[in-house]
PDB file of N, CA and C in Angstrom:
ATOM      1  N   MET A   1      26.333   6.678   0.424  1.00  0.00           N
ATOM      2  CA  MET A   1      27.329   6.391  -0.598  1.00  0.00           C
ATOM      3  C   MET A   1      28.668   7.033  -0.261  1.00  0.00           C
ATOM      4  N   SER A   2      28.621   8.285   0.202  1.00  0.00           N
ATOM      5  CA  SER A   2      29.868   8.967   0.520  1.00  0.00           C
ATOM      6  C   SER A   2      30.530   8.352   1.751  1.00  0.00           C
ATOM      7  N   LYS A   3      29.714   7.758   2.640  1.00  0.00           N
ATOM      8  CA  LYS A   3      30.276   7.094   3.815  1.00  0.00           C
ATOM      9  C   LYS A   3      31.142   5.912   3.384  1.00  0.00           C
ATOM     10  N   TYR A   4      30.705   5.152   2.379  1.00  0.00           N
ATOM     11  CA  TYR A   4      31.464   4.015   1.885  1.00  0.00           C
ATOM     12  C   TYR A   4      32.739   4.476   1.183  1.00  0.00           C
ATOM     13  N   PHE A   5      32.655   5.584   0.477  1.00  0.00           N
ATOM     14  CA  PHE A   5      33.824   6.130  -0.195  1.00  0.00           C
ATOM     15  C   PHE A   5      34.876   6.554   0.825  1.00  0.00           C
ATOM     16  N   ILE A   6      34.470   7.191   1.897  1.00  0.00           N
ATOM     17  CA  ILE A   6      35.406   7.640   2.926  1.00  0.00           C
ATOM     18  C   ILE A   6      36.043   6.438   3.617  1.00  0.00           C
ATOM     19  N   ILE A   7      35.250   5.428   3.925  1.00  0.00           N
ATOM     20  CA  ILE A   7      35.785   4.217   4.553  1.00  0.00           C
ATOM     21  C   ILE A   7      36.760   3.525   3.620  1.00  0.00           C
ATOM     22  N   PHE A   8      36.401   3.406   2.343  1.00  0.00           N
ATOM     23  CA  PHE A   8      37.290   2.789   1.366  1.00  0.00           C
ATOM     24  C   PHE A   8      38.589   3.575   1.233  1.00  0.00           C
ATOM     25  N   PHE A   9      38.488   4.896   1.184  1.00  0.00           N
ATOM     26  CA  PHE A   9      39.666   5.745   1.062  1.00  0.00           C
ATOM     27  C   PHE A   9      40.580   5.597   2.280  1.00  0.00           C
ATOM     28  N   LEU A  10      40.008   5.599   3.467  1.00  0.00           N
ATOM     29  CA  LEU A  10      40.815   5.435   4.681  1.00  0.00           C
ATOM     30  C   LEU A  10      41.470   4.054   4.723  1.00  0.00           C
ATOM     31  N   PHE A  11      40.717   3.031   4.381  1.00  0.00           N
ATOM     32  CA  PHE A  11      41.258   1.672   4.367  1.00  0.00           C
ATOM     33  C   PHE A  11      42.389   1.557   3.348  1.00  0.00           C
ATOM     34  N   PHE A  12      42.192   2.090   2.164  1.00  0.00           N
ATOM     35  CA  PHE A  12      43.215   2.047   1.123  1.00  0.00           C
ATOM     36  C   PHE A  12      44.457   2.833   1.540  1.00  0.00           C
ATOM     37  N   SER A  13      44.270   3.962   2.191  1.00  0.00           N
ATOM     38  CA  SER A  13      45.408   4.774   2.639  1.00  0.00           C
ATOM     39  C   SER A  13      46.231   4.041   3.687  1.00  0.00           C
ATOM     40  N   ILE A  14      45.567   3.354   4.587  1.00  0.00           N
ATOM     41  CA  ILE A  14      46.286   2.621   5.638  1.00  0.00           C
ATOM     42  C   ILE A  14      47.041   1.443   5.042  1.00  0.00           C
ATOM     43  N   ILE A  15      46.409   0.715   4.153  1.00  0.00           N
ATOM     44  CA  ILE A  15      47.034  -0.454   3.531  1.00  0.00           C
ATOM     45  C   ILE A  15      48.209  -0.040   2.648  1.00  0.00           C
ATOM     46  N   SER A  16      48.078   1.032   1.887  1.00  0.00           N
ATOM     47  CA  SER A  16      49.127   1.426   0.955  1.00  0.00           C
ATOM     48  C   SER A  16      50.372   1.944   1.672  1.00  0.00           C
ATOM     49  N   CYS A  17      50.268   2.316   2.915  1.00  0.00           N
ATOM     50  CA  CYS A  17      51.434   2.781   3.659  1.00  0.00           C
ATOM     51  C   CYS A  17      52.386   1.635   3.989  1.00  0.00           C
ATOM     52  N   GLY A  18      51.948   0.411   3.843  1.00  0.00           N
ATOM     53  CA  GLY A  18      52.793  -0.731   4.165  1.00  0.00           C
ATOM     54  C   GLY A  18      53.748  -1.111   3.059  1.00  0.00           C
ATOM     55  N   TYR A  19      53.588  -0.571   1.879  1.00  0.00           N
ATOM     56  CA  TYR A  19      54.454  -0.927   0.768  1.00  0.00           C
ATOM     57  C   TYR A  19      55.763  -0.146   0.837  1.00  0.00           C
ATOM     58  N   PRO A  20      56.893  -0.789   0.549  1.00  0.00           N
ATOM     59  CA  PRO A  20      58.183  -0.087   0.621  1.00  0.00           C
ATOM     60  C   PRO A  20      58.336   0.939  -0.507  1.00  0.00           C
ATOM     61  N   ASP A  21      59.118   1.931  -0.237  1.00  0.00           N
ATOM     62  CA  ASP A  21      59.415   2.949  -1.239  1.00  0.00           C
ATOM     63  C   ASP A  21      60.406   2.406  -2.259  1.00  0.00           C
ATOM     64  N   ILE A  22      60.571   3.122  -3.345  1.00  0.00           N
ATOM     65  CA  ILE A  22      61.517   2.729  -4.388  1.00  0.00           C
ATOM     66  C   ILE A  22      62.948   2.774  -3.858  1.00  0.00           C
ATOM     67  N   ASP A  23      63.207   3.562  -2.832  1.00  0.00           N
ATOM     68  CA  ASP A  23      64.551   3.662  -2.265  1.00  0.00           C
ATOM     69  C   ASP A  23      64.944   2.401  -1.496  1.00  0.00           C
ATOM     70  N   ASN A  24      63.981   1.567  -1.167  1.00  0.00           N
ATOM     71  CA  ASN A  24      64.250   0.365  -0.394  1.00  0.00           C
ATOM     72  C   ASN A  24      64.498  -0.865  -1.263  1.00  0.00           C
ATOM     73  N   VAL A  25      64.636  -0.696  -2.552  1.00  0.00           N
ATOM     74  CA  VAL A  25      64.883  -1.817  -3.450  1.00  0.00           C
ATOM     75  C   VAL A  25      66.312  -2.306  -3.232  1.00  0.00           C
ATOM     76  N   PRO A  26      66.496  -3.611  -3.053  1.00  0.00           N
ATOM     77  CA  PRO A  26      67.852  -4.119  -2.787  1.00  0.00           C
ATOM     78  C   PRO A  26      68.776  -3.967  -3.996  1.00  0.00           C
ATOM     79  N   ASP A  27      70.067  -3.988  -3.731  1.00  0.00           N
ATOM     80  CA  ASP A  27      71.074  -3.898  -4.773  1.00  0.00           C
ATOM     81  C   ASP A  27      71.298  -5.294  -5.348  1.00  0.00           C
ATOM     82  N   PHE A  28      71.082  -5.470  -6.640  1.00  0.00           N
ATOM     83  CA  PHE A  28      71.171  -6.778  -7.272  1.00  0.00           C
ATOM     84  C   PHE A  28      72.515  -7.015  -7.956  1.00  0.00           C
ATOM     85  N   LYS A  29      73.530  -6.219  -7.636  1.00  0.00           N
ATOM     86  CA  LYS A  29      74.824  -6.368  -8.296  1.00  0.00           C
ATOM     87  C   LYS A  29      75.544  -7.649  -7.889  1.00  0.00           C
ATOM     88  N   LYS A  30      75.281  -8.151  -6.684  1.00  0.00           N
ATOM     89  CA  LYS A  30      75.955  -9.345  -6.202  1.00  0.00           C
ATOM     90  C   LYS A  30      75.129 -10.614  -6.426  1.00  0.00           C
ATOM     91  N   THR A  31      74.046 -10.510  -7.158  1.00  0.00           N
ATOM     92  CA  THR A  31      73.176 -11.650  -7.417  1.00  0.00           C
ATOM     93  C   THR A  31      73.829 -12.591  -8.413  1.00  0.00           C
ATOM     94  N   LYS A  32      73.830 -13.863  -8.084  1.00  0.00           N
ATOM     95  CA  LYS A  32      74.384 -14.881  -8.971  1.00  0.00           C
ATOM     96  C   LYS A  32      73.250 -15.504  -9.786  1.00  0.00           C
ATOM     97  N   LEU A  33      73.395 -15.498 -11.088  1.00  0.00           N
ATOM     98  CA  LEU A  33      72.412 -16.100 -11.973  1.00  0.00           C
ATOM     99  C   LEU A  33      72.801 -17.539 -12.274  1.00  0.00           C
ATOM    100  N   THR A  34      71.794 -18.393 -12.424  1.00  0.00           N
ATOM    101  CA  THR A  34      72.070 -19.763 -12.858  1.00  0.00           C
ATOM    102  C   THR A  34      72.415 -19.734 -14.341  1.00  0.00           C
ATOM    103  N   ASP A  35      72.920 -20.849 -14.851  1.00  0.00           N
ATOM    104  CA  ASP A  35      73.275 -20.904 -16.276  1.00  0.00           C
ATOM    105  C   ASP A  35      72.056 -20.665 -17.160  1.00  0.00           C
ATOM    106  N   GLN A  36      70.911 -21.208 -16.771  1.00  0.00           N
ATOM    107  CA  GLN A  36      69.688 -21.024 -17.559  1.00  0.00           C
ATOM    108  C   GLN A  36      69.243 -19.562 -17.535  1.00  0.00           C
ATOM    109  N   GLU A  37      69.282 -18.927 -16.363  1.00  0.00           N
ATOM    110  CA  GLU A  37      68.898 -17.524 -16.254  1.00  0.00           C
ATOM    111  C   GLU A  37      69.854 -16.627 -17.030  1.00  0.00           C
ATOM    112  N   LEU A  38      71.133 -16.952 -16.977  1.00  0.00           N
ATOM    113  CA  LEU A  38      72.138 -16.173 -17.695  1.00  0.00           C
ATOM    114  C   LEU A  38      71.942 -16.279 -19.199  1.00  0.00           C
ATOM    115  N   LEU A  39      71.673 -17.472 -19.679  1.00  0.00           N
ATOM    116  CA  LEU A  39      71.425 -17.667 -21.105  1.00  0.00           C
ATOM    117  C   LEU A  39      70.176 -16.903 -21.548  1.00  0.00           C
ATOM    118  N   GLU A  40      69.141 -16.948 -20.730  1.00  0.00           N
ATOM    119  CA  GLU A  40      67.906 -16.231 -21.050  1.00  0.00           C
ATOM    120  C   GLU A  40      68.137 -14.726 -21.061  1.00  0.00           C
ATOM    121  N   TYR A  41      68.863 -14.212 -20.057  1.00  0.00           N
ATOM    122  CA  TYR A  41      69.164 -12.782 -19.977  1.00  0.00           C
ATOM    123  C   TYR A  41      69.965 -12.322 -21.191  1.00  0.00           C
ATOM    124  N   CYS A  42      71.004 -13.069 -21.543  1.00  0.00           N
ATOM    125  CA  CYS A  42      71.851 -12.675 -22.671  1.00  0.00           C
ATOM    126  C   CYS A  42      71.119 -12.834 -24.000  1.00  0.00           C
ATOM    127  N   SER A  43      70.219 -13.796 -24.101  1.00  0.00           N
ATOM    128  CA  SER A  43      69.463 -13.996 -25.340  1.00  0.00           C
ATOM    129  C   SER A  43      68.483 -12.858 -25.577  1.00  0.00           C
ATOM    130  N   ILE A  44      67.945 -12.302 -24.504  1.00  0.00           N
ATOM    131  CA  ILE A  44      66.994 -11.192 -24.638  1.00  0.00           C
ATOM    132  C   ILE A  44      67.714  -9.934 -25.097  1.00  0.00           C
ATOM    133  N   SER A  45      68.889  -9.684 -24.545  1.00  0.00           N
ATOM    134  CA  SER A  45      69.582  -8.439 -24.861  1.00  0.00           C
ATOM    135  C   SER A  45      70.424  -8.521 -26.138  1.00  0.00           C
ATOM    136  N   ASN A  46      70.702  -9.728 -26.650  1.00  0.00           N
ATOM    137  CA  ASN A  46      71.509  -9.895 -27.851  1.00  0.00           C
ATOM    138  C   ASN A  46      70.842 -10.910 -28.778  1.00  0.00           C
ATOM    139  N   THR A  47      71.127 -10.781 -30.072  1.00  0.00           N
ATOM    140  CA  THR A  47      70.533 -11.709 -31.024  1.00  0.00           C
ATOM    141  C   THR A  47      71.569 -12.627 -31.672  1.00  0.00           C
ATOM    142  N   ASP A  48      72.794 -12.175 -31.828  1.00  0.00           N
ATOM    143  CA  ASP A  48      73.831 -12.988 -32.465  1.00  0.00           C
ATOM    144  C   ASP A  48      74.447 -13.961 -31.458  1.00  0.00           C
ATOM    145  N   LYS A  49      74.793 -15.147 -31.918  1.00  0.00           N
ATOM    146  CA  LYS A  49      75.413 -16.169 -31.060  1.00  0.00           C
ATOM    147  C   LYS A  49      76.725 -15.643 -30.475  1.00  0.00           C
ATOM    148  N   LYS A  50      77.485 -14.911 -31.294  1.00  0.00           N
ATOM    149  CA  LYS A  50      78.765 -14.359 -30.844  1.00  0.00           C
ATOM    150  C   LYS A  50      78.553 -13.377 -29.694  1.00  0.00           C
ATOM    151  N   ASP A  51      77.536 -12.538 -29.807  1.00  0.00           N
ATOM    152  CA  ASP A  51      77.244 -11.567 -28.754  1.00  0.00           C
ATOM    153  C   ASP A  51      76.731 -12.249 -27.490  1.00  0.00           C
ATOM    154  N   ILE A  52      75.967 -13.315 -27.644  1.00  0.00           N
ATOM    155  CA  ILE A  52      75.465 -14.060 -26.490  1.00  0.00           C
ATOM    156  C   ILE A  52      76.628 -14.694 -25.740  1.00  0.00           C
ATOM    157  N   ASP A  53      77.558 -15.300 -26.481  1.00  0.00           N
ATOM    158  CA  ASP A  53      78.727 -15.910 -25.848  1.00  0.00           C
ATOM    159  C   ASP A  53      79.573 -14.862 -25.124  1.00  0.00           C
ATOM    160  N   LYS A  54      79.725 -13.690 -25.738  1.00  0.00           N
ATOM    161  CA  LYS A  54      80.492 -12.614 -25.109  1.00  0.00           C
ATOM    162  C   LYS A  54      79.802 -12.144 -23.835  1.00  0.00           C
ATOM    163  N   CYS A  55      78.502 -12.024 -23.870  1.00  0.00           N
ATOM    164  CA  CYS A  55      77.718 -11.605 -22.687  1.00  0.00           C
ATOM    165  C   CYS A  55      77.909 -12.598 -21.551  1.00  0.00           C
ATOM    166  N   ILE A  56      77.822 -13.887 -21.848  1.00  0.00           N
ATOM    167  CA  ILE A  56      77.982 -14.926 -20.829  1.00  0.00           C
ATOM    168  C   ILE A  56      79.399 -14.909 -20.258  1.00  0.00           C
ATOM    169  N   ASN A  57      80.396 -14.783 -21.123  1.00  0.00           N
ATOM    170  CA  ASN A  57      81.787 -14.763 -20.652  1.00  0.00           C
ATOM    171  C   ASN A  57      82.073 -13.513 -19.821  1.00  0.00           C
ATOM    172  N   ASP A  58      81.494 -12.378 -20.201  1.00  0.00           N
ATOM    173  CA  ASP A  58      81.704 -11.147 -19.434  1.00  0.00           C
ATOM    174  C   ASP A  58      81.088 -11.266 -18.057  1.00  0.00           C
ATOM    175  N   TYR A  59      79.928 -11.920 -17.959  1.00  0.00           N
ATOM    176  CA  TYR A  59      79.266 -12.069 -16.659  1.00  0.00           C
ATOM    177  C   TYR A  59      80.052 -13.005 -15.744  1.00  0.00           C
ATOM    178  N   LYS A  60      80.550 -14.104 -16.297  1.00  0.00           N
ATOM    179  CA  LYS A  60      81.238 -15.106 -15.479  1.00  0.00           C
ATOM    180  C   LYS A  60      82.630 -14.663 -15.043  1.00  0.00           C
ATOM    181  N   SER A  61      83.227 -13.706 -15.747  1.00  0.00           N
ATOM    182  CA  SER A  61      84.587 -13.276 -15.371  1.00  0.00           C
ATOM    183  C   SER A  61      84.587 -12.099 -14.429  1.00  0.00           C
TER     184      SER A  61
END
């Protein structure tokens, strides 16, 4: 039983080393959103129509 645990642990350790660190996350500041994505993003963060329109206009300018 312990032999399987050691093999599983070694296999998991080798596989998990392939995942990138949090420091390797790309910068999303230059990402362009489609109109549908922008509407969805602004609708989640705001509830009033006026605030949604302001959010969309601020993003596009």
